[in-house]
XYZ file of N, CA, C and O in Angstrom:
620
model
N 20.876 22.660 33.566
C 19.895 21.978 34.395
C 18.955 21.186 33.482
O 18.339 21.750 32.588
N 18.839 19.886 33.709
C 17.912 19.077 32.896
C 16.465 19.524 33.117
O 16.098 19.981 34.205
N 15.656 19.366 32.088
C 14.252 19.794 32.157
C 13.496 19.067 33.262
O 12.569 19.626 33.865
N 13.899 17.851 33.579
C 13.213 17.105 34.636
C 13.423 17.743 36.005
O 12.589 17.585 36.889
N 14.528 18.487 36.170
C 14.762 19.193 37.435
C 13.744 20.310 37.643
O 13.384 20.629 38.770
N 13.275 20.918 36.554
C 12.253 21.945 36.672
C 10.947 21.351 37.206
O 10.248 21.982 37.994
N 10.633 20.147 36.771
C 9.429 19.481 37.259
C 9.544 19.223 38.760
O 8.617 19.515 39.524
N 10.675 18.705 39.200
C 10.894 18.435 40.619
C 10.829 19.725 41.436
O 10.203 19.763 42.499
N 11.452 20.775 40.909
C 11.453 22.068 41.599
C 10.031 22.633 41.706
O 9.620 23.100 42.769
N 9.273 22.567 40.624
C 7.894 23.065 40.654
C 7.025 22.243 41.595
O 6.132 22.784 42.249
N 7.271 20.933 41.657
C 6.511 20.079 42.584
C 6.794 20.487 44.030
O 5.890 20.481 44.869
N 8.046 20.851 44.319
C 8.408 21.282 45.676
C 7.843 22.662 46.007
O 7.342 22.888 47.102
N 7.923 23.591 45.046
C 7.506 24.969 45.297
C 6.001 25.192 45.163
O 5.423 25.990 45.900
N 5.381 24.529 44.193
C 3.979 24.804 43.860
C 3.140 23.518 43.843
O 2.233 23.377 43.039
N 3.446 22.588 44.719
C 2.847 21.260 44.721
C 1.360 21.171 44.491
O 0.887 20.362 43.706
N 0.582 22.028 45.139
C -0.871 21.920 45.019
C -1.448 22.794 43.906
O -2.655 22.754 43.655
N -0.609 23.558 43.219
C -1.088 24.382 42.101
C -1.307 23.511 40.866
O -0.587 22.539 40.633
N -2.285 23.879 40.059
C -2.602 23.126 38.848
C -1.474 23.282 37.833
O -1.015 24.388 37.551
N -1.028 22.161 37.297
C 0.044 22.179 36.294
C -0.474 21.838 34.905
O -0.008 22.388 33.914
N -1.425 20.908 34.814
C -1.949 20.469 33.527
C -3.471 20.414 33.574
O -4.047 19.976 34.576
N -4.095 20.830 32.473
C -5.548 20.774 32.352
C -5.890 20.161 31.008
O -5.278 20.489 29.996
N -6.863 19.263 31.019
C -7.360 18.675 29.780
C -8.874 18.812 29.760
O -9.543 18.426 30.705
N -9.386 19.386 28.674
C -10.834 19.392 28.490
C -11.228 17.940 28.268
O -10.631 17.241 27.450
N -12.194 17.453 29.004
C -12.582 16.050 28.934
C -13.299 15.767 27.610
O -14.421 16.208 27.407
N -12.649 15.011 26.708
C -13.283 14.731 25.419
C -14.492 13.806 25.522
O -15.304 13.755 24.611
N -14.643 13.115 26.631
C -15.773 12.192 26.789
C -17.072 12.946 27.071
O -18.151 12.438 26.842
N -16.953 14.162 27.573
C -18.129 14.961 27.883
C -18.326 15.969 26.768
O -17.463 16.772 26.473
N -19.461 15.918 26.126
C -19.754 16.794 24.990
C -20.626 17.965 25.426
O -21.548 17.789 26.222
N -20.317 19.103 24.881
C -21.165 20.279 25.114
C -22.523 20.041 24.473
O -22.610 19.510 23.371
N -23.582 20.460 25.132
C -24.930 20.256 24.609
C -25.385 21.404 23.709
O -26.278 21.265 22.929
N -24.737 22.530 23.838
C -25.104 23.662 23.001
C -23.954 23.974 22.044
O -22.803 23.693 22.337
N -24.251 24.532 20.903
C -23.232 24.818 19.907
C -22.461 26.082 20.225
O -22.995 27.183 20.127
N -21.220 25.930 20.660
C -20.362 27.078 20.910
C -19.013 26.828 20.262
O -18.635 25.687 19.998
N -18.303 27.890 20.017
C -16.961 27.757 19.445
C -15.951 27.637 20.574
O -16.254 27.932 21.736
N -14.750 27.263 20.206
C -13.691 27.090 21.204
C -13.438 28.387 21.954
O -13.240 28.399 23.159
N -13.451 29.518 21.248
C -13.170 30.798 21.905
C -14.252 31.184 22.918
O -13.997 31.952 23.838
N -15.458 30.645 22.764
C -16.548 30.937 23.692
C -16.595 29.957 24.868
O -17.299 30.186 25.840
N -15.850 28.874 24.765
C -15.893 27.831 25.779
C -15.234 28.309 27.064
O -14.120 28.810 27.057
N -15.895 28.170 28.168
C -15.348 28.588 29.446
C -14.757 27.375 30.161
O -15.324 26.293 30.140
N -13.641 27.602 30.815
C -12.994 26.531 31.556
C -13.525 26.412 32.977
O -13.054 25.613 33.751
N -14.506 27.202 33.307
C -15.082 27.169 34.644
C -16.095 26.033 34.721
O -16.974 25.910 33.869
N -15.971 25.213 35.724
C -16.906 24.104 35.926
C -18.259 24.669 36.344
O -18.354 25.412 37.313
N -19.292 24.312 35.619
C -20.630 24.773 35.973
C -21.435 23.696 36.678
O -22.390 23.976 37.365
N -21.046 22.450 36.491
C -21.771 21.339 37.084
C -20.745 20.359 37.649
O -20.048 19.670 36.904
N -20.648 20.281 38.960
C -19.622 19.441 39.579
C -19.878 17.952 39.346
O -18.965 17.140 39.439
N -21.122 17.571 39.023
C -21.434 16.168 38.783
C -20.910 15.710 37.424
O -20.589 14.544 37.236
N -20.828 16.629 36.489
C -20.382 16.281 35.136
C -19.121 17.090 34.827
O -19.180 18.250 34.453
N -17.979 16.465 35.017
C -16.707 17.165 34.891
C -16.353 17.410 33.434
O -16.293 16.488 32.643
N -16.107 18.679 33.108
C -15.741 19.043 31.745
C -14.230 19.031 31.539
O -13.766 19.170 30.432
N -13.497 18.924 32.604
C -12.051 18.921 32.454
C -11.412 18.049 33.526
O -12.000 17.792 34.573
N -10.230 17.596 33.196
C -9.409 16.875 34.169
C -8.185 17.739 34.408
O -7.730 18.432 33.510
N -7.646 17.681 35.599
C -6.465 18.473 35.888
C -5.533 17.712 36.816
O -5.934 16.739 37.462
N -4.300 18.176 36.830
C -3.275 17.544 37.641
C -2.421 18.656 38.246
O -2.070 19.608 37.551
N -2.087 18.529 39.526
C -1.216 19.534 40.122
C 0.251 19.120 39.950
O 0.546 18.022 39.474
N 1.147 20.016 40.315
C 2.578 19.768 40.102
C 3.063 18.536 40.877
O 3.887 17.763 40.377
N 2.556 18.329 42.079
C 2.977 17.179 42.882
C 2.563 15.860 42.211
O 3.342 14.931 42.099
N 1.307 15.808 41.738
C 0.819 14.608 41.039
C 1.610 14.363 39.753
O 1.960 13.225 39.443
N 1.868 15.428 39.021
C 2.643 15.345 37.783
C 4.004 14.714 38.063
O 4.422 13.753 37.394
N 4.694 15.202 39.084
C 6.011 14.670 39.435
C 5.919 13.225 39.930
O 6.731 12.376 39.543
N 4.913 12.921 40.754
C 4.749 11.559 41.280
C 4.483 10.560 40.157
O 5.045 9.467 40.136
N 3.614 10.928 39.218
C 3.308 10.028 38.104
C 4.524 9.830 37.199
O 4.750 8.729 36.707
N 5.276 10.897 36.996
C 6.512 10.779 36.211
C 7.498 9.840 36.902
O 8.108 8.994 36.254
N 7.639 9.988 38.215
C 8.537 9.120 38.970
C 8.083 7.664 38.926
O 8.906 6.755 38.788
N 6.775 7.446 39.037
C 6.250 6.076 38.982
C 6.549 5.423 37.639
O 6.966 4.266 37.582
N 6.346 6.186 36.564
C 6.611 5.613 35.246
C 8.109 5.392 35.049
O 8.517 4.377 34.491
N 8.913 6.324 35.537
C 10.369 6.154 35.447
C 10.801 4.887 36.196
O 11.619 4.104 35.690
N 10.253 4.676 37.380
C 10.598 3.478 38.157
C 10.134 2.200 37.477
O 10.823 1.176 37.532
N 8.979 2.256 36.810
C 8.517 1.101 36.038
C 9.528 0.762 34.944
O 9.904 -0.394 34.768
N 9.950 1.792 34.206
C 10.923 1.568 33.129
C 12.260 1.065 33.670
O 12.846 0.132 33.117
N 12.733 1.684 34.750
C 14.001 1.250 35.343
C 13.920 -0.205 35.817
O 14.874 -0.970 35.668
N 12.772 -0.582 36.366
C 12.563 -1.962 36.791
C 12.599 -2.949 35.640
O 12.891 -4.130 35.820
N 12.291 -2.481 34.451
C 12.337 -3.323 33.242
C 13.673 -3.225 32.522
O 13.838 -3.753 31.429
N 14.613 -2.476 33.101
C 15.945 -2.386 32.501
C 16.118 -1.272 31.488
O 17.130 -1.212 30.793
N 15.147 -0.376 31.401
C 15.261 0.768 30.496
C 16.042 1.853 31.229
O 15.604 2.353 32.264
N 17.204 2.198 30.703
C 18.072 3.177 31.342
C 18.639 4.137 30.300
O 18.212 4.138 29.148
N 19.627 4.898 30.722
C 20.255 5.891 29.862
C 20.715 5.256 28.551
O 21.344 4.194 28.554
N 20.367 5.913 27.463
C 20.763 5.430 26.144
C 19.723 4.571 25.448
O 19.758 4.431 24.241
N 18.782 3.993 26.209
C 17.701 3.240 25.582
C 16.741 4.205 24.908
O 16.716 5.388 25.217
N 15.921 3.672 24.006
C 14.941 4.493 23.296
C 13.541 3.961 23.571
O 13.307 2.760 23.475
N 12.646 4.879 23.893
C 11.260 4.526 24.191
C 10.362 5.315 23.251
O 10.361 6.545 23.268
N 9.607 4.589 22.416
C 8.680 5.240 21.492
C 7.358 5.496 22.190
O 6.862 4.667 22.953
N 6.787 6.656 21.893
C 5.556 7.102 22.530
C 4.499 7.314 21.456
O 4.629 8.179 20.602
N 3.451 6.460 21.494
C 2.368 6.514 20.517
C 1.047 6.716 21.258
O 0.351 5.768 21.596
N 0.761 7.978 21.557
C -0.449 8.346 22.296
C -1.100 9.549 21.640
O -0.423 10.378 21.036
N -2.403 9.646 21.800
C -3.104 10.873 21.425
C -2.786 11.914 22.498
O -2.304 11.569 23.586
N -3.060 13.174 22.216
C -2.870 14.206 23.228
C -3.816 13.913 24.383
O -5.017 13.792 24.195
N -3.234 13.773 25.574
C -4.031 13.471 26.754
C -3.262 13.913 27.989
O -2.072 14.232 27.920
N -3.930 13.927 29.108
C -3.335 14.368 30.358
C -2.145 13.498 30.763
O -1.204 13.970 31.384
N -2.159 12.241 30.385
C -1.088 11.316 30.780
C 0.186 11.462 29.937
O 1.238 10.975 30.323
N 0.084 12.110 28.792
C 1.206 12.190 27.851
C 2.450 12.799 28.485
O 3.535 12.226 28.396
N 2.324 13.954 29.124
C 3.497 14.622 29.692
C 4.127 13.870 30.873
O 5.352 13.758 30.941
N 3.364 13.351 31.827
C 4.014 12.571 32.886
C 4.772 11.358 32.343
O 5.856 11.016 32.833
N 4.230 10.714 31.319
C 4.936 9.588 30.701
C 6.215 10.077 30.022
O 7.285 9.487 30.180
N 6.103 11.164 29.287
C 7.256 11.762 28.599
C 8.363 12.090 29.608
O 9.525 11.717 29.420
N 8.006 12.786 30.686
C 8.996 13.142 31.694
C 9.529 11.908 32.424
O 10.693 11.869 32.809
N 8.686 10.894 32.618
C 9.155 9.654 33.229
C 10.237 8.990 32.389
O 11.232 8.485 32.920
N 10.045 9.007 31.091
C 11.059 8.446 30.195
C 12.352 9.238 30.319
O 13.444 8.663 30.447
N 12.239 10.558 30.308
C 13.428 11.407 30.423
C 14.157 11.191 31.747
O 15.389 11.220 31.795
N 13.397 10.961 32.828
C 14.019 10.768 34.139
C 14.886 9.514 34.195
O 15.796 9.434 35.017
N 14.627 8.546 33.353
C 15.457 7.340 33.321
C 16.757 7.572 32.562
O 17.670 6.763 32.646
N 16.805 8.664 31.791
C 17.955 8.912 30.935
C 17.744 8.377 29.529
O 18.593 8.535 28.659
N 16.606 7.723 29.316
C 16.300 7.185 27.990
C 15.900 8.317 27.049
O 15.605 9.426 27.472
N 15.866 8.002 25.766
C 15.494 8.952 24.729
C 14.040 8.697 24.335
O 13.653 7.553 24.113
N 13.245 9.769 24.238
C 11.852 9.650 23.817
C 11.786 9.741 22.294
O 12.385 10.626 21.695
N 11.044 8.800 21.691
C 10.814 8.814 20.247
C 9.308 8.990 20.040
O 8.565 8.020 20.026
N 8.843 10.258 19.907
C 7.406 10.464 19.706
C 6.987 10.030 18.304
O 7.680 10.318 17.334
N 5.881 9.314 18.232
C 5.361 8.846 16.943
C 4.063 9.579 16.619
O 3.274 9.885 17.507
N 3.842 9.810 15.333
C 2.655 10.509 14.876
C 1.437 9.593 14.949
O 1.489 8.439 14.513
N 0.338 10.109 15.467
C -0.873 9.300 15.624
C -1.478 8.888 14.284
O -2.280 7.969 14.212
N -1.069 9.522 13.202
C -1.612 9.196 11.883
C -0.888 8.022 11.212
O -1.320 7.559 10.170
N 0.211 7.578 11.791
C 0.987 6.499 11.178
C 0.174 5.218 11.064
O -0.548 4.837 11.984
N 0.346 4.553 9.936
C -0.233 3.222 9.753
C 0.653 2.221 10.496
O 1.746 2.566 10.954
N 0.213 0.987 10.582
C 1.017 -0.029 11.266
C 2.363 -0.225 10.568
O 3.384 -0.416 11.233
N 2.392 -0.148 9.248
C 3.648 -0.286 8.498
C 4.599 0.858 8.845
O 5.796 0.640 9.056
N 4.064 2.072 8.933
C 4.897 3.228 9.273
C 5.376 3.166 10.719
O 6.517 3.542 11.026
N 4.540 2.675 11.607
C 4.949 2.513 13.005
C 6.107 1.533 13.087
O 7.126 1.805 13.722
N 5.979 0.396 12.425
C 7.057 -0.600 12.425
C 8.339 -0.015 11.844
O 9.430 -0.202 12.388
N 8.213 0.716 10.747
C 9.379 1.333 10.111
C 10.092 2.264 11.101
O 11.315 2.206 11.243
N 9.339 3.109 11.795
C 9.933 4.048 12.753
C 10.557 3.330 13.952
O 11.618 3.731 14.438
N 9.900 2.278 14.432
C 10.448 1.509 15.538
C 11.771 0.868 15.150
O 12.740 0.875 15.918
N 11.827 0.317 13.941
C 13.057 -0.303 13.455
C 14.152 0.739 13.233
O 15.297 0.554 13.652
N 13.801 1.825 12.573
C 14.774 2.859 12.236
C 15.368 3.509 13.484
O 16.566 3.770 13.544
N 14.525 3.744 14.484
C 14.993 4.392 15.714
C 15.646 3.417 16.692
O 16.179 3.843 17.706
N 15.570 2.132 16.373
C 16.109 1.084 17.266
C 15.475 1.187 18.658
O 16.141 1.165 19.679
N 14.159 1.279 18.657
C 13.385 1.416 19.885
C 13.493 0.166 20.756
O 13.413 -0.952 20.265
N 13.654 0.400 22.055
C 13.721 -0.690 23.031
C 12.370 -0.959 23.694
O 12.116 -2.068 24.150
N 11.529 0.075 23.783
C 10.212 -0.074 24.425
C 9.209 0.809 23.693
O 9.567 1.845 23.140
N 7.954 0.373 23.718
C 6.872 1.107 23.074
C 5.774 1.361 24.096
O 5.371 0.448 24.814
N 5.303 2.603 24.147
C 4.176 2.989 24.986
C 3.070 3.425 24.032
O 3.294 4.287 23.186
N 1.877 2.806 24.142
C 0.798 3.165 23.228
C -0.550 3.194 23.946
O -0.718 2.605 25.008
N -1.496 3.904 23.333
C -2.828 4.071 23.910
C -3.867 3.212 23.223
O -3.584 2.513 22.240
N -5.101 3.268 23.710
C -6.169 2.397 23.213
C -6.517 2.593 21.742
O -6.963 1.660 21.080
N -6.276 3.781 21.216
C -6.605 4.050 19.818
C -5.710 3.272 18.848
O -6.021 3.171 17.666
N -4.625 2.738 19.352
C -3.624 2.111 18.485
C -3.533 0.597 18.647
O -2.630 -0.033 18.104
N -4.464 0.009 19.371
C -4.430 -1.442 19.612
C -4.391 -2.213 18.299
O -3.547 -3.093 18.115
N -5.281 -1.900 17.383
C -5.346 -2.618 16.105
C -4.056 -2.513 15.318
O -3.563 -3.505 14.772
N -3.492 -1.329 15.248
C -2.250 -1.134 14.489
C -1.079 -1.873 15.133
O -0.264 -2.468 14.439
N -1.008 -1.824 16.459
C 0.096 -2.501 17.154
C -0.060 -4.015 17.051
O 0.926 -4.734 16.870
N -1.299 -4.521 17.137
C -1.522 -5.969 17.030
C -1.030 -6.530 15.705
O -0.534 -7.650 15.653
N -1.156 -5.766 14.633
C -0.741 -6.277 13.318
C 0.772 -6.367 13.162
O 1.248 -7.099 12.301
N 1.537 -5.649 14.010
C 3.001 -5.677 13.874
C 3.712 -6.294 15.077
O 4.932 -6.412 15.077
N 2.956 -6.708 16.077
C 3.543 -7.169 17.339
C 4.576 -8.284 17.150
O 5.600 -8.310 17.822
N 4.334 -9.189 16.230
C 5.262 -10.301 16.010
C 6.406 -9.935 15.075
O 7.305 -10.747 14.854
N 6.385 -8.725 14.541
C 7.418 -8.300 13.588
C 8.397 -7.298 14.179
O 9.321 -6.868 13.502
N 8.202 -6.924 15.423
C 9.089 -5.937 16.043
C 9.895 -6.603 17.166
O 9.755 -6.272 18.334
N 10.779 -7.487 16.769
C 11.539 -8.283 17.736
C 12.429 -7.438 18.645
O 12.676 -7.788 19.783
N 12.954 -6.331 18.123
C 13.879 -5.508 18.913
C 13.173 -4.860 20.117
O 13.791 -4.646 21.148
N 11.900 -4.552 19.975
C 11.138 -3.913 21.058
C 10.879 -4.958 22.135
O 10.101 -5.879 21.946
N 11.582 -4.819 23.264
C 11.487 -5.854 24.296
C 10.348 -5.621 25.288
O 9.853 -6.546 25.897
N 9.935 -4.358 25.455
C 8.848 -4.048 26.387
C 7.780 -3.233 25.676
O 8.101 -2.257 24.985
N 6.526 -3.600 25.886
C 5.405 -2.894 25.303
C 4.455 -2.538 26.444
O 4.041 -3.411 27.203
N 4.133 -1.244 26.552
C 3.277 -0.755 27.622
C 1.995 -0.190 27.034
O 2.041 0.729 26.229
N 0.865 -0.722 27.472
C -0.444 -0.235 27.048
C -0.943 0.749 28.098
O -1.015 0.418 29.283
N -1.257 1.961 27.675
C -1.783 2.985 28.577
C -3.252 3.162 28.226
O -3.585 3.721 27.187
N -4.145 2.668 29.077
C -5.549 2.747 28.742
C -6.407 3.070 29.913
O -6.007 3.163 31.035
């Protein structure tokens, strides 16, 4: 059974249950506490300390991204490089790529633009998905990565 079938099954069985949680990096704690002391319980509904996604949303977002890729001609056997920081959107994008039958090529966030280009060339990547932290690095190589036919900015 492909791993994407587990996502579909969980969306059907546990649709409204929380599947993914991200501590919101934009909201900073005002008092000095360690990670082990940090509570995941929301104390102030006006200032959200975390973002979450249920199984149904996770599956829907994966399907939407898969359909976007399929609409651009990305199918089984193609390679899609993923250059994102850890975030709530990472897994739905990852599963969306898998749902098309394409291969995911995760890239390290520490790579320089030269290393990113090297990996894109070596892996024969057909599409690149990147986040806002990588705009500068991608801009410096955009004209040098001819093989990459589709570039998706996730911001």
